[in-house]
PDB file of C-alpha atoms in Angstrom:
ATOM      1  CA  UNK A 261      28.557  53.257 125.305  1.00 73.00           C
ATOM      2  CA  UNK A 262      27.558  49.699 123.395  1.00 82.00           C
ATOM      3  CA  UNK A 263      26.370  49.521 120.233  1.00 86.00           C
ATOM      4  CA  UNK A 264      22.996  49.384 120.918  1.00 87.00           C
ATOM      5  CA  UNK A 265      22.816  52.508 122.966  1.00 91.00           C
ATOM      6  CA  UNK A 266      24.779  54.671 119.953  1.00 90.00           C
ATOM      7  CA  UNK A 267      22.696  52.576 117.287  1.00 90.00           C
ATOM      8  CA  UNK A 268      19.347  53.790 119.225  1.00 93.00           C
ATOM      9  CA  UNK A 269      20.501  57.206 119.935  1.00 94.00           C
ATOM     10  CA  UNK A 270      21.635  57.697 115.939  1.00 94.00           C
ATOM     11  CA  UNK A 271      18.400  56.511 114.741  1.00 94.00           C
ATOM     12  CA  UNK A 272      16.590  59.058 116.936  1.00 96.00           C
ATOM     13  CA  UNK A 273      18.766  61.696 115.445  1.00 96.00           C
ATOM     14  CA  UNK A 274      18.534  60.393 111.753  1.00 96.00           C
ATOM     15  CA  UNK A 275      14.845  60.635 112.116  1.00 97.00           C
ATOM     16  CA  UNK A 276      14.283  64.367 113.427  1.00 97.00           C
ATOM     17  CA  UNK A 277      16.320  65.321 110.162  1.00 98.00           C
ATOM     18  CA  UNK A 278      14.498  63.344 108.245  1.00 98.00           C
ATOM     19  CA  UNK A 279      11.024  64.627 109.297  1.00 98.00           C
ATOM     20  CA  UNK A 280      12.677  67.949 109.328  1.00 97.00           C
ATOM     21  CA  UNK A 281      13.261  67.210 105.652  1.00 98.00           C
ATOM     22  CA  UNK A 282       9.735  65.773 105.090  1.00 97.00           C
ATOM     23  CA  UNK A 283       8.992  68.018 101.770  1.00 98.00           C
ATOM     24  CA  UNK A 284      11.986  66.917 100.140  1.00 98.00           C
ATOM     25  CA  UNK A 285      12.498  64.505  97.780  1.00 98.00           C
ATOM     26  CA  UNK A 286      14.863  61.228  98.647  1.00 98.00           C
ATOM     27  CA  UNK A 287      17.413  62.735  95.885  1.00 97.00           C
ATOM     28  CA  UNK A 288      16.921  66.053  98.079  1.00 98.00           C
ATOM     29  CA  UNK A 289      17.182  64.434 101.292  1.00 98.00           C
ATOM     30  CA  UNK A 290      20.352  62.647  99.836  1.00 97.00           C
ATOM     31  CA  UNK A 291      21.537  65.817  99.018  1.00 97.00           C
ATOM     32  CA  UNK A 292      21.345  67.012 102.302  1.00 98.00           C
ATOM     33  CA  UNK A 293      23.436  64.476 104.286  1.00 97.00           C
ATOM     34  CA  UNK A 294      26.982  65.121 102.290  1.00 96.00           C
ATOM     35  CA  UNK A 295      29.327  66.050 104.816  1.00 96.00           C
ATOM     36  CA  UNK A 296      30.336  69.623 103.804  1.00 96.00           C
ATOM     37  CA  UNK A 297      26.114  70.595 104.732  1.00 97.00           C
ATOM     38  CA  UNK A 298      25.484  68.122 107.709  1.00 97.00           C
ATOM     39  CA  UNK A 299      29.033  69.877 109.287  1.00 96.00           C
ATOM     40  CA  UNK A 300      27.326  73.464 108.406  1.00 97.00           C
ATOM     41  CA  UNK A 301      23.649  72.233 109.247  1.00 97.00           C
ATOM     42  CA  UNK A 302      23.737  69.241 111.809  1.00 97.00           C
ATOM     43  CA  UNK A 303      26.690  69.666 113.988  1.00 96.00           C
ATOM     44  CA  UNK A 304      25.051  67.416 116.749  1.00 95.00           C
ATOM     45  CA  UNK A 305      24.794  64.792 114.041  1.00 96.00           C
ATOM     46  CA  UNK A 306      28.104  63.261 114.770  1.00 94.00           C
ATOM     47  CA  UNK A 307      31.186  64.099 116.984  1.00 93.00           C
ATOM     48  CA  UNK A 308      33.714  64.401 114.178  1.00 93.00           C
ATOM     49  CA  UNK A 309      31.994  67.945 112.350  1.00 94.00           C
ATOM     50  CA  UNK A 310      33.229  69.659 115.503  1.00 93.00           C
ATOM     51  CA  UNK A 311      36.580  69.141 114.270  1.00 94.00           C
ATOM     52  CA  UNK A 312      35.562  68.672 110.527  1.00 92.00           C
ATOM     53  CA  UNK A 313      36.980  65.740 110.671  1.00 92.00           C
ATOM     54  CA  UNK A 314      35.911  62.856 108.436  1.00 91.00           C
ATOM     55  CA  UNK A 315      35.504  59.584 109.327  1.00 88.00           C
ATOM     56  CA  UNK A 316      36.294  57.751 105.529  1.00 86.00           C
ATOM     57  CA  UNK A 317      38.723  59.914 103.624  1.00 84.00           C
ATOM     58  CA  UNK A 318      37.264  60.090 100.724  1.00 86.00           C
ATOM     59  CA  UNK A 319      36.175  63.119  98.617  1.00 87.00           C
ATOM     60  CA  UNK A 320      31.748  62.918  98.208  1.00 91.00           C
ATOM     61  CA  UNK A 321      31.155  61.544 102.162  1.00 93.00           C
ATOM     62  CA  UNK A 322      27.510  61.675 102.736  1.00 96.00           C
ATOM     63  CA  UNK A 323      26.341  60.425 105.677  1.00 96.00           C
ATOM     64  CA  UNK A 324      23.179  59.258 105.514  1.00 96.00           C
ATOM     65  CA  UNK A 325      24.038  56.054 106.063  1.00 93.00           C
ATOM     66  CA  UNK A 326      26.490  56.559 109.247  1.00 88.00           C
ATOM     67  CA  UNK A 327      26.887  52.887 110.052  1.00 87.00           C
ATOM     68  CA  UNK A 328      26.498  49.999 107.278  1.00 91.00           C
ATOM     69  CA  UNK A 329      23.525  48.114 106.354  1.00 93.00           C
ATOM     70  CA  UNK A 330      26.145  45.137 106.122  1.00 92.00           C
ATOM     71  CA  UNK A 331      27.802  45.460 109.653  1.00 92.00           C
ATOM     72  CA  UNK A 332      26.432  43.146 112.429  1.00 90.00           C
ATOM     73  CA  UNK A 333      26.835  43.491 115.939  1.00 91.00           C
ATOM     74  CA  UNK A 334      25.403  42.115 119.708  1.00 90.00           C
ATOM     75  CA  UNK A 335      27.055  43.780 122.772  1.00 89.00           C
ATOM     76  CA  UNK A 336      26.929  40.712 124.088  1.00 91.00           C
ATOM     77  CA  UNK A 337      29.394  38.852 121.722  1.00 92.00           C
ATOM     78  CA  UNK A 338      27.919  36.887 118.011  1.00 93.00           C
ATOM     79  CA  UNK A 339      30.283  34.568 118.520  1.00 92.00           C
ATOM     80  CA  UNK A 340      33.696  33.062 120.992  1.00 95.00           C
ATOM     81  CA  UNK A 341      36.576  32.089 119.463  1.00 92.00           C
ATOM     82  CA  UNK A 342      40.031  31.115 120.903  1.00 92.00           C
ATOM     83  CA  UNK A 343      39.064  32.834 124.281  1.00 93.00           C
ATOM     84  CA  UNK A 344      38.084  36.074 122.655  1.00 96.00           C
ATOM     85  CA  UNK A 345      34.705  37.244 122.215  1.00 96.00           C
ATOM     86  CA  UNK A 346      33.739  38.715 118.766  1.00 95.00           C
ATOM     87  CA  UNK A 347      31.124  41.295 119.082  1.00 92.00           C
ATOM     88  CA  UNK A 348      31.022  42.964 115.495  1.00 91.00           C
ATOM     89  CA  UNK A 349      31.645  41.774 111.922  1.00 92.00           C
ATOM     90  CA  UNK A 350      30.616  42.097 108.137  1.00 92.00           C
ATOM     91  CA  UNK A 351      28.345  40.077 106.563  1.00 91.00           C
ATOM     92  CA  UNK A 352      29.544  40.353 103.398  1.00 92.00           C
ATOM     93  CA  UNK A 353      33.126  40.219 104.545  1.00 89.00           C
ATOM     94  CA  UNK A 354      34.304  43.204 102.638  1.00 89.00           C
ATOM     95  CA  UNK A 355      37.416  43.444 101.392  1.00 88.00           C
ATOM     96  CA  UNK A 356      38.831  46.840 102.993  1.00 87.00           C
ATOM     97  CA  UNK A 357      37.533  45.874 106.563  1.00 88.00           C
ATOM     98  CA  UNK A 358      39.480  44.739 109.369  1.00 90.00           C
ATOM     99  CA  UNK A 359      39.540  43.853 113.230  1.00 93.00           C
ATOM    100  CA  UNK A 360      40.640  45.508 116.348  1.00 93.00           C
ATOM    101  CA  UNK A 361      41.074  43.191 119.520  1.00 94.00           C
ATOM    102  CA  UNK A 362      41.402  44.597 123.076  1.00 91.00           C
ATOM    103  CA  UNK A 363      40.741  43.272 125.851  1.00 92.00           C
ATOM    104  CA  UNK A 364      40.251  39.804 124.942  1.00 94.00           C
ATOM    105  CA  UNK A 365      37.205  40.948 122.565  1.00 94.00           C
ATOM    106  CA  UNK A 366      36.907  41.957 118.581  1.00 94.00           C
ATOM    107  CA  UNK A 367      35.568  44.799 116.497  1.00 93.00           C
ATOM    108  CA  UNK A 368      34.851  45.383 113.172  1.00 92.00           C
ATOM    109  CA  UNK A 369      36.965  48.360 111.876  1.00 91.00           C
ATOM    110  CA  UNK A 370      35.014  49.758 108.783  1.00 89.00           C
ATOM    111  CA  UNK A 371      37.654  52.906 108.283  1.00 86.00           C
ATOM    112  CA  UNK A 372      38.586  51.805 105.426  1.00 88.00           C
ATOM    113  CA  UNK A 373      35.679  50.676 103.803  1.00 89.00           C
ATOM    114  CA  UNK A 374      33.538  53.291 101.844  1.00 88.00           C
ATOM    115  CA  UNK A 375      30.797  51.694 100.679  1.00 88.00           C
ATOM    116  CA  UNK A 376      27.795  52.831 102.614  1.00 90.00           C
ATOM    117  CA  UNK A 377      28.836  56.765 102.210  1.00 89.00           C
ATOM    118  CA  UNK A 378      28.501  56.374  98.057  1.00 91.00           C
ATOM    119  CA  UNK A 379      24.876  58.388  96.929  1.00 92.00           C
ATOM    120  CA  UNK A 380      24.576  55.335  94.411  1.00 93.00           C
ATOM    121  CA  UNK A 381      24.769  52.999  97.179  1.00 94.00           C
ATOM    122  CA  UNK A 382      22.321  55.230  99.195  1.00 95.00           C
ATOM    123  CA  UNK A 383      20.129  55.574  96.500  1.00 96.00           C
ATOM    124  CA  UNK A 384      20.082  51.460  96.534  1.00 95.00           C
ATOM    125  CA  UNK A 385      19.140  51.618  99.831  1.00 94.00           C
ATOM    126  CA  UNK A 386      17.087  54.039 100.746  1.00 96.00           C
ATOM    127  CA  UNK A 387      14.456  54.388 102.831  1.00 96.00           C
ATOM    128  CA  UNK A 388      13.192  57.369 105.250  1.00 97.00           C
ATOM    129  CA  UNK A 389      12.980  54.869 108.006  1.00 96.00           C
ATOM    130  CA  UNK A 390      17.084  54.588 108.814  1.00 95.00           C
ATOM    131  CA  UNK A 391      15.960  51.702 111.384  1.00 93.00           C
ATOM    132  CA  UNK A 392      14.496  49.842 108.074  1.00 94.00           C
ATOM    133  CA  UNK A 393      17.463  49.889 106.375  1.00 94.00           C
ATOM    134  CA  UNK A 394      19.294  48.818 108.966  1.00 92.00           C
ATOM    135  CA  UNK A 395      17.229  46.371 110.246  1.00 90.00           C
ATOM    136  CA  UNK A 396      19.363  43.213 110.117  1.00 87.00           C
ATOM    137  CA  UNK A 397      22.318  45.136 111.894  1.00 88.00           C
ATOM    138  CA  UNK A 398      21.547  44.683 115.351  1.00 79.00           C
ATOM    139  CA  UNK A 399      20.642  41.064 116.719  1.00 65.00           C
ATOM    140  CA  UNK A 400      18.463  42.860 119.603  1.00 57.00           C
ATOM    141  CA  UNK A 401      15.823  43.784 117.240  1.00 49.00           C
TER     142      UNK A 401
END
């Protein structure tokens, strides 16, 4: 699967919550996507609850924002450098990501980078409309 097909697909499944959610308030809806609930609530959300498995250690995970406002991508490569083809990266160039190259083309590897599963960076962000919020991510669009 590219990007573009899981990036599609997730903001499908971030809206049905969402509208399920429709009478709550953003704090509530907030509130809804920490891990612990989605796991118990939304286990079609995201592969990892069926092994409660996180995908950032850290200790308040919400997932509201499951992908980064800040991550860019095009399945067909951004850029090609030194034979390889580089078809993810940060805009912002944060500090705790990294890169994964196989088979002659990179990724951006956001594991260690928390920033987008922080409520105050949610809050900062938010909108109902996931796709609005991450509407610089994908070059397709």
């Amino acid at each position: 699967m590219g990007y573009l097909d899981w990036f599609e697909a997730h903001g499908k499944k971030h809206k049905k919550i969402v509208d399920k959610l429709s009478h709550l308030s953003d704090d509530e809806i907030i509130e809804y996507f920490r891990f612990e609930n989605m796991v118990k609530n939304e286990p079609d959300f995201c592969p990892l609850y069926a092994e409660h498995r996180k995908c950032h250690e850290m200790e308040s995970l919400n997932c509201y924002l499951c992908a980064c406002p800040y991550f860019r991508f095009d399945d067909n490569g951004l850029e090609f450098r030194d034979g390889l083809t580089i078809k993810s990266k940060c805009s912002i160039n944060a500090k705790d990501s990294s890169t994964i190259e196989h088979d002659g083309v990179v990724h951006l590897n956001c594991s260690s980078c928390t920033l987008p599963h922080k409520k105050s960076f949610i809050k900062k962000h938010f909108s109902r409309d996931w796709f609005e919020v991450m509407s610089k991510v994908c070059y397709y669009i």
